[in-house]
Coordinates of C-alpha atoms and ligand atoms in Angstrom, one line a residue:
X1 CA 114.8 100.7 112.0
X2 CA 111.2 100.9 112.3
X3 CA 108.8 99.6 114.8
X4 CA 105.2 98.7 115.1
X5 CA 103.7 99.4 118.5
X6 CA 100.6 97.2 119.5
X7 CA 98.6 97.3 122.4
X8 CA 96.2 95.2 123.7
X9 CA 92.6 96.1 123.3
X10 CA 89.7 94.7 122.5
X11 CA 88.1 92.0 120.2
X12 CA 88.8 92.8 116.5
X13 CA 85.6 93.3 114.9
X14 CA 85.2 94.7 111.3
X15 CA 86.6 93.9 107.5
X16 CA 89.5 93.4 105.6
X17 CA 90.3 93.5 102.2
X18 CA 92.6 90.6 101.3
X19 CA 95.4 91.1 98.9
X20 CA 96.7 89.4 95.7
X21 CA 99.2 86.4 97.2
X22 CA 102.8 87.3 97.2
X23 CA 103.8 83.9 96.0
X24 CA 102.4 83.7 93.2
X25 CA 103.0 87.0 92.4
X26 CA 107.1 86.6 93.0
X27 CA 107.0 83.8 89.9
X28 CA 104.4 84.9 87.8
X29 CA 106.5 88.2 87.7
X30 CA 109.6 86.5 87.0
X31 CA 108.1 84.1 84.4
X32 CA 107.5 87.2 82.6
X33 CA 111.5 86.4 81.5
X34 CA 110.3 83.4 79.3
X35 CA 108.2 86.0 77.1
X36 CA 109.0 87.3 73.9
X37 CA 106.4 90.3 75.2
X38 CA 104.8 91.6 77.7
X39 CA 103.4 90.3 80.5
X40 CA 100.4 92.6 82.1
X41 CA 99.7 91.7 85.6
X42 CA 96.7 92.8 88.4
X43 CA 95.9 92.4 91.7
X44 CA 100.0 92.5 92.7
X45 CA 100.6 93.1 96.5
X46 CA 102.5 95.9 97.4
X47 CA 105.3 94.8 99.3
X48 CA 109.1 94.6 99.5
X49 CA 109.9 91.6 97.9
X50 CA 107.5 93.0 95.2
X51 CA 110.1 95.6 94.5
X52 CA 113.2 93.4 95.2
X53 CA 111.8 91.5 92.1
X54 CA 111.3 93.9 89.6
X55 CA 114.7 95.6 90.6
X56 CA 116.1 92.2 90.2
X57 CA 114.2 91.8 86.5
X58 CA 114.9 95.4 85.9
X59 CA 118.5 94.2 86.7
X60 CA 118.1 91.6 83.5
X61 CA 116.8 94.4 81.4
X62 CA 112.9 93.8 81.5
X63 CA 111.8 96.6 81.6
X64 CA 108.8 97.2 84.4
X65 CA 106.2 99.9 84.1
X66 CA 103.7 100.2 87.1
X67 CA 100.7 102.1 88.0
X68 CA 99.2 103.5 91.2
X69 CA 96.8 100.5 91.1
X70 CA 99.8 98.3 91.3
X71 CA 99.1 97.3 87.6
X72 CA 102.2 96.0 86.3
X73 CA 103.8 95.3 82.6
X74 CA 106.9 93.6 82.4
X75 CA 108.1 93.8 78.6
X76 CA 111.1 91.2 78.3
X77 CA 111.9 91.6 75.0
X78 CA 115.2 92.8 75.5
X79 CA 116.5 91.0 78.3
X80 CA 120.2 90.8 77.9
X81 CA 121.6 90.1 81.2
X82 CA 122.1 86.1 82.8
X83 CA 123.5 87.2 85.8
X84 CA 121.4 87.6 89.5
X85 CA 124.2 89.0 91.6
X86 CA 124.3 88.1 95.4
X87 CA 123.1 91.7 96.5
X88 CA 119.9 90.9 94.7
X89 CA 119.8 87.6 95.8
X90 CA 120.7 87.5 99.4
X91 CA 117.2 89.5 100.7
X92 CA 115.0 87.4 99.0
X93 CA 115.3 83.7 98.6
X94 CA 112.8 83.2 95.8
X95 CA 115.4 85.4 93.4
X96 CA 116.2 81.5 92.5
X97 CA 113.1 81.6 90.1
X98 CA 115.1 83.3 87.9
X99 CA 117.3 80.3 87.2
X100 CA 114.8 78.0 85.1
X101 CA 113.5 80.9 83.0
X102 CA 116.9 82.9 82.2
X103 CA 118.2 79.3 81.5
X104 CA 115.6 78.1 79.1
X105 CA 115.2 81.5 77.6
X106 CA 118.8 82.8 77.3
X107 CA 121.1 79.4 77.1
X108 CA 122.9 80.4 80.5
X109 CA 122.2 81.9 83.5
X110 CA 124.5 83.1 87.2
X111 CA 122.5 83.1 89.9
X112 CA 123.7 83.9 93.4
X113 CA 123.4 80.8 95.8
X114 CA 120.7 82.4 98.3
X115 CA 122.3 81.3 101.3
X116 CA 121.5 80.7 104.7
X117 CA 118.1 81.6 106.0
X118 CA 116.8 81.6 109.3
X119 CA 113.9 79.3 109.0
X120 CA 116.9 76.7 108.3
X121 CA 119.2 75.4 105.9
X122 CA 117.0 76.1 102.7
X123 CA 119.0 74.4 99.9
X124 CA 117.8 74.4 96.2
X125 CA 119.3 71.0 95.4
X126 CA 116.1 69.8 93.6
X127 CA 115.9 73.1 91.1
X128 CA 119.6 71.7 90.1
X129 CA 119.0 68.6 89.6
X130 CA 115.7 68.8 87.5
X131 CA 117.3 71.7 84.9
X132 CA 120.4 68.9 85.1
X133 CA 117.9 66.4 83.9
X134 CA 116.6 68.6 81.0
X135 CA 120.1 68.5 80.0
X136 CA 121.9 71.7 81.6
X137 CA 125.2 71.3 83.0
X138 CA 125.5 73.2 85.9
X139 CA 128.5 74.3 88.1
X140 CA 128.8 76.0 91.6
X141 CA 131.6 78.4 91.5
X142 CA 132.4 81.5 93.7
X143 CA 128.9 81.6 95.7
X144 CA 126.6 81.6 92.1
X145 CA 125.1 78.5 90.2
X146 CA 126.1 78.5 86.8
X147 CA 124.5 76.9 84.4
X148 CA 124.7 76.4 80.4
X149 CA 122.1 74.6 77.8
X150 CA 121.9 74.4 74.0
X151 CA 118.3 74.1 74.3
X152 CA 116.7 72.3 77.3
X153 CA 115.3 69.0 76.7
X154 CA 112.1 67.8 78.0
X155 CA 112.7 65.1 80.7
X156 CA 110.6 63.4 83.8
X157 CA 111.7 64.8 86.6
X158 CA 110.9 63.4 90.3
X159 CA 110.8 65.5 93.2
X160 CA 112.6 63.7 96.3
X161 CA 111.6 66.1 98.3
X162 CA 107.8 68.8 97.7
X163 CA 109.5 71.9 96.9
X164 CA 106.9 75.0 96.0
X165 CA 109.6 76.8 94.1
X166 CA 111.2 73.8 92.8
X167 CA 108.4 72.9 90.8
X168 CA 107.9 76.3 89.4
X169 CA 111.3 76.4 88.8
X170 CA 111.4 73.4 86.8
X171 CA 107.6 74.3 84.8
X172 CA 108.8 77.5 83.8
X173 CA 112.2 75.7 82.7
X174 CA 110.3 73.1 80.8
X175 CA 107.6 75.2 79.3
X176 CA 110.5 76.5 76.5
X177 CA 112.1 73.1 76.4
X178 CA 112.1 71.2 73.2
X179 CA 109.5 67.8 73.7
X180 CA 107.6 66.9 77.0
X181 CA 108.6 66.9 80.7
X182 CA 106.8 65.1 83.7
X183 CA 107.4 67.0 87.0
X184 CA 106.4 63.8 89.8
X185 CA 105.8 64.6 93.2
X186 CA 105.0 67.9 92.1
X187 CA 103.7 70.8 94.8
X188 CA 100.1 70.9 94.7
X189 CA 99.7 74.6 95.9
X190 CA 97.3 76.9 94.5
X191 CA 100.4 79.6 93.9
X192 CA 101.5 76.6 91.5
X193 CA 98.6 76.2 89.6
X194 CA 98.2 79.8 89.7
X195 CA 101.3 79.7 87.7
X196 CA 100.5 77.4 85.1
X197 CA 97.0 79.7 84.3
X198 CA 99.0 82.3 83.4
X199 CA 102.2 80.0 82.1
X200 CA 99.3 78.7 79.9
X201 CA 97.7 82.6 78.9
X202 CA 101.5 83.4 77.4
X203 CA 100.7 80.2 75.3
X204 CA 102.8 77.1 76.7
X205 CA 100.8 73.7 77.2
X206 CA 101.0 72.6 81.0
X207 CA 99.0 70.2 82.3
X208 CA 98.3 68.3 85.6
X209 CA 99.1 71.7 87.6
X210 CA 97.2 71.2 91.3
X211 CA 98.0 67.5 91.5
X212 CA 101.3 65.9 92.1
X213 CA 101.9 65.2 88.3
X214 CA 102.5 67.7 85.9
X215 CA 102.9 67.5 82.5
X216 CA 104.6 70.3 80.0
X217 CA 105.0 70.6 76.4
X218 CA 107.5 72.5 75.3
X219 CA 107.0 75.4 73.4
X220 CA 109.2 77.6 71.1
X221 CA 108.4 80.9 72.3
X222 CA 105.7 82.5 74.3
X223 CA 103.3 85.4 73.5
X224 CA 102.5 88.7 75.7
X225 CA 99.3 87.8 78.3
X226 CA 97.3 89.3 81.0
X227 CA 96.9 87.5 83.8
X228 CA 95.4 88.1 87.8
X229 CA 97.1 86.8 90.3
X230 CA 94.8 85.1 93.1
X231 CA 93.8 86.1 96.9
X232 CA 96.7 85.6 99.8
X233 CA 95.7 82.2 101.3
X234 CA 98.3 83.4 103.9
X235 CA 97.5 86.6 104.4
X236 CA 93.9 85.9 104.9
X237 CA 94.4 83.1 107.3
X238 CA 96.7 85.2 109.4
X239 CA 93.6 87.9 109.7
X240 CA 91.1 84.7 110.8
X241 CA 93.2 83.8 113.2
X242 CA 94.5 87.5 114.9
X243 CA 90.0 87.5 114.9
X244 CA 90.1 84.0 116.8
X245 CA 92.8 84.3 119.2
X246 CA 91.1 88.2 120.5
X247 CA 87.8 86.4 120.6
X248 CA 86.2 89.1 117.9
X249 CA 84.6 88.8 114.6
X250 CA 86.7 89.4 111.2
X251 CA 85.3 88.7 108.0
X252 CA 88.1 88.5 105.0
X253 CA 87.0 90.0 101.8
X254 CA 88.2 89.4 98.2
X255 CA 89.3 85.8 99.1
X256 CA 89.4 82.2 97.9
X257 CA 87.7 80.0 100.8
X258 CA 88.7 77.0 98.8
X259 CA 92.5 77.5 99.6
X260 CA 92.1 77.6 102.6
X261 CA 90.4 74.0 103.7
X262 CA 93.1 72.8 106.1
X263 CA 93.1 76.2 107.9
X264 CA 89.3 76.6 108.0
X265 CA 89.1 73.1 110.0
X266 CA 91.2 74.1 112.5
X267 CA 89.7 77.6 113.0
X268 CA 86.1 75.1 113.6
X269 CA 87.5 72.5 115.5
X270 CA 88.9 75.8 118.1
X271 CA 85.6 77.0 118.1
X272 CA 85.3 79.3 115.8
X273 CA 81.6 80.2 114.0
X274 CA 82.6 80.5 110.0
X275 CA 80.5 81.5 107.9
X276 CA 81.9 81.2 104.0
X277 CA 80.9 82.6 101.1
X278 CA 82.6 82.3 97.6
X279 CA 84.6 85.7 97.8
X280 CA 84.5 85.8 101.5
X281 CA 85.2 84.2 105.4
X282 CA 84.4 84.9 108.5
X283 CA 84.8 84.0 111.5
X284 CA 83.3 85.0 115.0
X285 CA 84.0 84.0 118.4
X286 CA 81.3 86.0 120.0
X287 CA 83.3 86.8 122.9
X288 CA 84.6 83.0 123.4
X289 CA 87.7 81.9 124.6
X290 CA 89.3 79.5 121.2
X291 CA 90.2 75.8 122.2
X292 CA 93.9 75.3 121.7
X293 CA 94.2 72.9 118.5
X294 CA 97.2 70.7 117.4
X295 CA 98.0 70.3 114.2
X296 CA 100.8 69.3 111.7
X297 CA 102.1 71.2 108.7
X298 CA 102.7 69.5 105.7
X299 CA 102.4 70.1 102.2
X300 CA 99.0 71.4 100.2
X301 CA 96.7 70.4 100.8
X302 CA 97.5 70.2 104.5
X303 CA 98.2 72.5 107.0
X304 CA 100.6 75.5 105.9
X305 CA 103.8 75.8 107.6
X306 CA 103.3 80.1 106.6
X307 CA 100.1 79.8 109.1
X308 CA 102.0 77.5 112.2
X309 CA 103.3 80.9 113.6
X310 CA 100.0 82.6 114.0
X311 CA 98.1 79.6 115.0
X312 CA 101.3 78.9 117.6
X313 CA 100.0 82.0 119.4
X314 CA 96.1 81.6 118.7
X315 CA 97.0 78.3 120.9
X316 CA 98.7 80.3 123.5
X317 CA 96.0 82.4 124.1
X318 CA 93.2 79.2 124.3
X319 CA 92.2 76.8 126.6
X320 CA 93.4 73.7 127.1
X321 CA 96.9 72.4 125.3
X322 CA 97.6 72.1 121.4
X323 CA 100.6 70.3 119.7
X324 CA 102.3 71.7 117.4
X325 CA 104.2 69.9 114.8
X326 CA 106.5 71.8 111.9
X327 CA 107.9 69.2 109.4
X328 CA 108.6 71.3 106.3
X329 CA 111.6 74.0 107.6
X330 CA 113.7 72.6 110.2
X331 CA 114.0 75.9 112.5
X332 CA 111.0 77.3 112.3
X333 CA 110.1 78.3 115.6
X334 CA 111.8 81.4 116.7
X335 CA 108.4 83.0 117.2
X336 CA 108.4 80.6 120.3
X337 CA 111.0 82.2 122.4
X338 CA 109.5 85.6 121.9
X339 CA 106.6 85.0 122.4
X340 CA 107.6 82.9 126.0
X341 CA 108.8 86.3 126.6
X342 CA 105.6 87.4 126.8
X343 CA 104.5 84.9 128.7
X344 CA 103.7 82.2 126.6
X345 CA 103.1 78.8 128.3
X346 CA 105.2 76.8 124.8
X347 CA 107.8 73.8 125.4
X348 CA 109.6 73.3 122.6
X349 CA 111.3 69.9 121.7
X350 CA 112.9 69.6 118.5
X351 CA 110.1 69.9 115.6
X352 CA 107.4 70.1 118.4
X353 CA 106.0 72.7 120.3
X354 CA 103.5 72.1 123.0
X355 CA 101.4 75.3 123.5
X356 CA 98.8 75.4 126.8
X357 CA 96.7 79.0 126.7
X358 CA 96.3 81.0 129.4
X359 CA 93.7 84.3 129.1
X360 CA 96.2 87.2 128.3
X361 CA 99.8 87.7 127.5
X362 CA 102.2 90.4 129.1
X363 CA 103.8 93.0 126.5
X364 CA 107.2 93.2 126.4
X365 CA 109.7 94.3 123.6
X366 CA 110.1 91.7 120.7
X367 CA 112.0 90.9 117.6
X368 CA 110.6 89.7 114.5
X369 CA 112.6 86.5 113.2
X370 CA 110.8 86.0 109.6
X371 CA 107.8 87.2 107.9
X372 CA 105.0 84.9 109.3
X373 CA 106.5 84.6 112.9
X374 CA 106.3 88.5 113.1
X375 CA 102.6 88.1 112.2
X376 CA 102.1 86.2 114.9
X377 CA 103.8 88.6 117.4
X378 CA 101.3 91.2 116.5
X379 CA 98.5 88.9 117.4
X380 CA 100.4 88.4 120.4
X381 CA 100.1 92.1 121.0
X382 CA 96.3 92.5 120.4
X383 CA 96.1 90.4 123.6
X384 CA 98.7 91.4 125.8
X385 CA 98.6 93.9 128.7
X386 CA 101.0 96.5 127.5
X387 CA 102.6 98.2 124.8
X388 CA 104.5 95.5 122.6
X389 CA 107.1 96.8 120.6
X390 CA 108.0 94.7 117.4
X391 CA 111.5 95.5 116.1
X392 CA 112.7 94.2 112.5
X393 CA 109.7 94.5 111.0
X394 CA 111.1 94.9 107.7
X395 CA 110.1 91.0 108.0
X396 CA 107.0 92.2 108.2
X397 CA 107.2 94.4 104.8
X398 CA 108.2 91.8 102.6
X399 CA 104.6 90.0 102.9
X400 CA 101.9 91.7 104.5
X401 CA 100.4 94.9 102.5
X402 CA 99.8 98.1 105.0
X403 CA 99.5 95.6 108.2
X404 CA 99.0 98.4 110.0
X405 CA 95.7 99.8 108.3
X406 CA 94.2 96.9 108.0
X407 CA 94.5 96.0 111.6
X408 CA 93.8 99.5 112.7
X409 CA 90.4 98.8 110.2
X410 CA 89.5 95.8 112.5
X411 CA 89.6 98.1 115.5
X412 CA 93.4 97.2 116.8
X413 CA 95.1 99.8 118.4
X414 CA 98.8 99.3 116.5
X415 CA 101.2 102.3 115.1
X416 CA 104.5 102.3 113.0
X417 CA 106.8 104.3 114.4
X418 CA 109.7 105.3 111.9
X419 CA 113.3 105.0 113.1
X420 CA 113.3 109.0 113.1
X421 CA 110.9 109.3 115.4
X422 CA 111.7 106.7 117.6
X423 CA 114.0 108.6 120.2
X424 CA 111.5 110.9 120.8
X425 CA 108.2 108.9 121.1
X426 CA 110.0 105.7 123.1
X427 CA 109.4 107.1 126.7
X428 CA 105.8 106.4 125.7
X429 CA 105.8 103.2 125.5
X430 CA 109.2 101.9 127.6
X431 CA 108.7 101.8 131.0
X432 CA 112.4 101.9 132.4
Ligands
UD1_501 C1 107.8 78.2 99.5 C2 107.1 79.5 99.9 C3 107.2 79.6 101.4 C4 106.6 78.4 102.1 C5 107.3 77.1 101.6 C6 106.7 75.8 102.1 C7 107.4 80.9 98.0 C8 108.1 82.1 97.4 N1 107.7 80.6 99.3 O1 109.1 78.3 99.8 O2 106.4 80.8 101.8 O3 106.9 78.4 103.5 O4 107.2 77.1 100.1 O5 105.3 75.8 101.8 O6 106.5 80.4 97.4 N2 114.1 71.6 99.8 C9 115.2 70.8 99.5 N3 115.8 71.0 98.3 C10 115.4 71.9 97.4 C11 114.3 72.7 97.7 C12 113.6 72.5 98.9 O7 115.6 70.0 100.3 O8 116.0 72.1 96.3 C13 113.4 71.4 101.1 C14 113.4 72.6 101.9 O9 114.6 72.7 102.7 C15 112.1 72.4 102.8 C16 111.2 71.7 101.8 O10 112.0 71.2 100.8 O11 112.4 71.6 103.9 C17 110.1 72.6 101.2 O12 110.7 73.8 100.8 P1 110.1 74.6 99.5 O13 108.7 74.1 99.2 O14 111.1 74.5 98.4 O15 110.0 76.0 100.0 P2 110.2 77.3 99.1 O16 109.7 77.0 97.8 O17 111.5 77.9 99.3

């Protein structure tokens, strides 16, 4: 497996180029199954759960064209496939967008139940139960959901429970449905509204989308569309943060400040100066040391649970002590005992992590858990003595475009190492 070396250096200091957000790319791609067409698509991230997607729709029979500028058409016209097999399934958890569309578009759909996940339990209970309440009749049977419809029917719908992909689920579903659903207690994410843009481009009628009510009209069929997919919230918070916790200066380009609210006021109230502009953030320590913050995550428009990780080790690097509290995924803190391995100053009880900073963390060889907790190992790394070795990265892959560039652009002095090479270039950086 590959490895990404960092080692401490100092302050970041430069510019990065923010990417389009993986999720809303992973369903805008997939809603491309409810089109009698093509759907064009820009600004797509390149990164492995990119590609598990389109082998997945390539799997159905869409067939995918992309160009070098990550330009993608996804022509669905001859999808004749209902079945998402585990193998597809099992590496990517959002695969269970498929359900809604394949259901509403092709009368019956198999998808693999995604399974376990280390963040927690996962389940995808609520997608069930609103396709259920549009009239499908559903069945778990050897591992896969199955699930059979005449034609959906459009139905109100209450979320016990704000699930992202649940509602998209469901608004894709209900956007081919015959008469009107009402999605309650809907996600408010921008990724979701995102969505209903381009949902809305192909030609169906949603309304409501950024607010916990949203309303869809059912359409017959919908019409080929271009559509952009917006900046990575995620991705640009994580580079904020990796410039607040190494006390530098790193301004994020090509982004959307106004996703980002929650974030931004916690980046303030550790100290940081911002300065925002409509397609940009910075922030700059000048040298300071960031005041450990606590925060909570909760649903949009509150504090993400993909940017607890990174802000867990911003924390560990500050003065003073910060609470931590994750309510959204039940095991979301594996981050925690790697980084204590580096010397973290974290207690962790239950849903709670309390995180006291010290000036510097020691390096020491770590293991990415999940895609934003091995973000925050690498900002670890930028401010530990030492050569930190992060193994797994494939977690890394899946959501962060060429992580290495773009923190090597900021002045970070980080290196993948491909599994090949490892034997030979380990003595570098292992001490025993
Ligand atoms: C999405 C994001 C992920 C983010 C998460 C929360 C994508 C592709 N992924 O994941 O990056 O961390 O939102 O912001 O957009 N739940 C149920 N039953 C269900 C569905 C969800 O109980 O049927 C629970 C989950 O266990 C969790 C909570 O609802 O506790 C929120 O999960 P959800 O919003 O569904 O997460 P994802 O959509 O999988």
């Amino acid at each position: 497996m590959d490895k990404i070396v960092v080692q401490g250096a100092g302050p970041l200091d430069g510019e990065v180029k923010i990417s389009g957000a993986k999720n809303s790319a992973l369903p805008i791609l997939i809603s491309s199954l409810l089109v009698d067409g093509t759907l064009t698509l820009s600004n797509v991230p390149h990164l492995q759960d990119i590609t598990t997607t389109m082998g997945l729709l390539s799997h159905l029979g869409v067939q995918m064209q992309i160009d070098e500028n990550m330009h993608i058409a996804a022509d669905s016209s001859a999808v004749d496939q209902i079945r998402a097999p585990y193998e597809l399934v099992k590496t990517m958890r959002a695969s269970i967008l498929v359900l809604g569309p394949l259901l509403a578009r092709m009368g019956h759909a198999e998808v693999s139940l995604p399974g376990g996940c280390a963040i927690g339990s996962r389940p995808v209970n609520l997608h069930i139960k609103g396709l259920e309440a549009m009239g499908a009749k559903v069945i778990i049977e050897d591992g896969y959901i199955k699930a059979t419809c005449k034609r959906l029917q459009g139905a109100r719908m209450f979320m016990d429970i704000v699930s992202v992909t649940g509602t998209e689920n469901l608004m894709m579903a209900a956007s081919l449905a015959q008469g009107v659903s009402v999605i309650e207690n809907a996600a408010r994410e921008p990724e979701i509204v995102d969505l209903a843009n381009c949902l809305n481009a192909m030609g169906a009628k949603v309304s409501g989308a950024g607010t916990d009510e949203i309303t869809i009209e059912g359409v017959d069929s919908l019409h080929s569309a271009s559509h952009r997919v917006i900046a990575d919230r995620i991705e640009t918070g994580t580079y904020l943060v990796a410039g607040a916790a190494t006390r530098g200066r790193v301004k994020a380009l090509n982004t959307e400040p106004k996703y980002l609210e929650a974030v931004l006021n916690k980046l303030e109230e550790a100290g940081c100066d911002l300065d925002v502009g409509d397609d940009y953030i910075e922030v700059n320590m000048h040298g300071r040391q960031p005041k450990a913050v606590s925060l909570r995550t909760a649903p949009h428009p509150a504090f993400p649970t993909d940017m607890q990780a990174q802000f867990v080790t911003m924390n560990a690097l500050s003065q003073g002590t910060g609470t931590v509290v994750e309510t959204i995924f039940e095991n979301r803190f594996m981050h925690v005992h790697e980084l204590q391995r580096m010397g973290a100053e974290i207690q962790l009880e239950g849903n709670t992590a309390v995180v006291t900073g010290r000036e510097r963390l020691q390096a020491a060889p770590v293991m990415a858990t999940d895609l934003r907790a091995s973000a925050s190992l690498v900002i670890a790394g930028l401010m530990a003595d030492g050569p930190t070795i992060i193994d797994r990265i494939y977690h890394i892959d899946r959501g962060y475009e060429c992580i290495e560039e773009k923190f090597a652009g900021l002045g970070a002095n980080i290196k993948r190492i491909p599994s090949h090479l490892w034997e030979r270039e380990k003595s570098r950086y292992l001490s025993n």
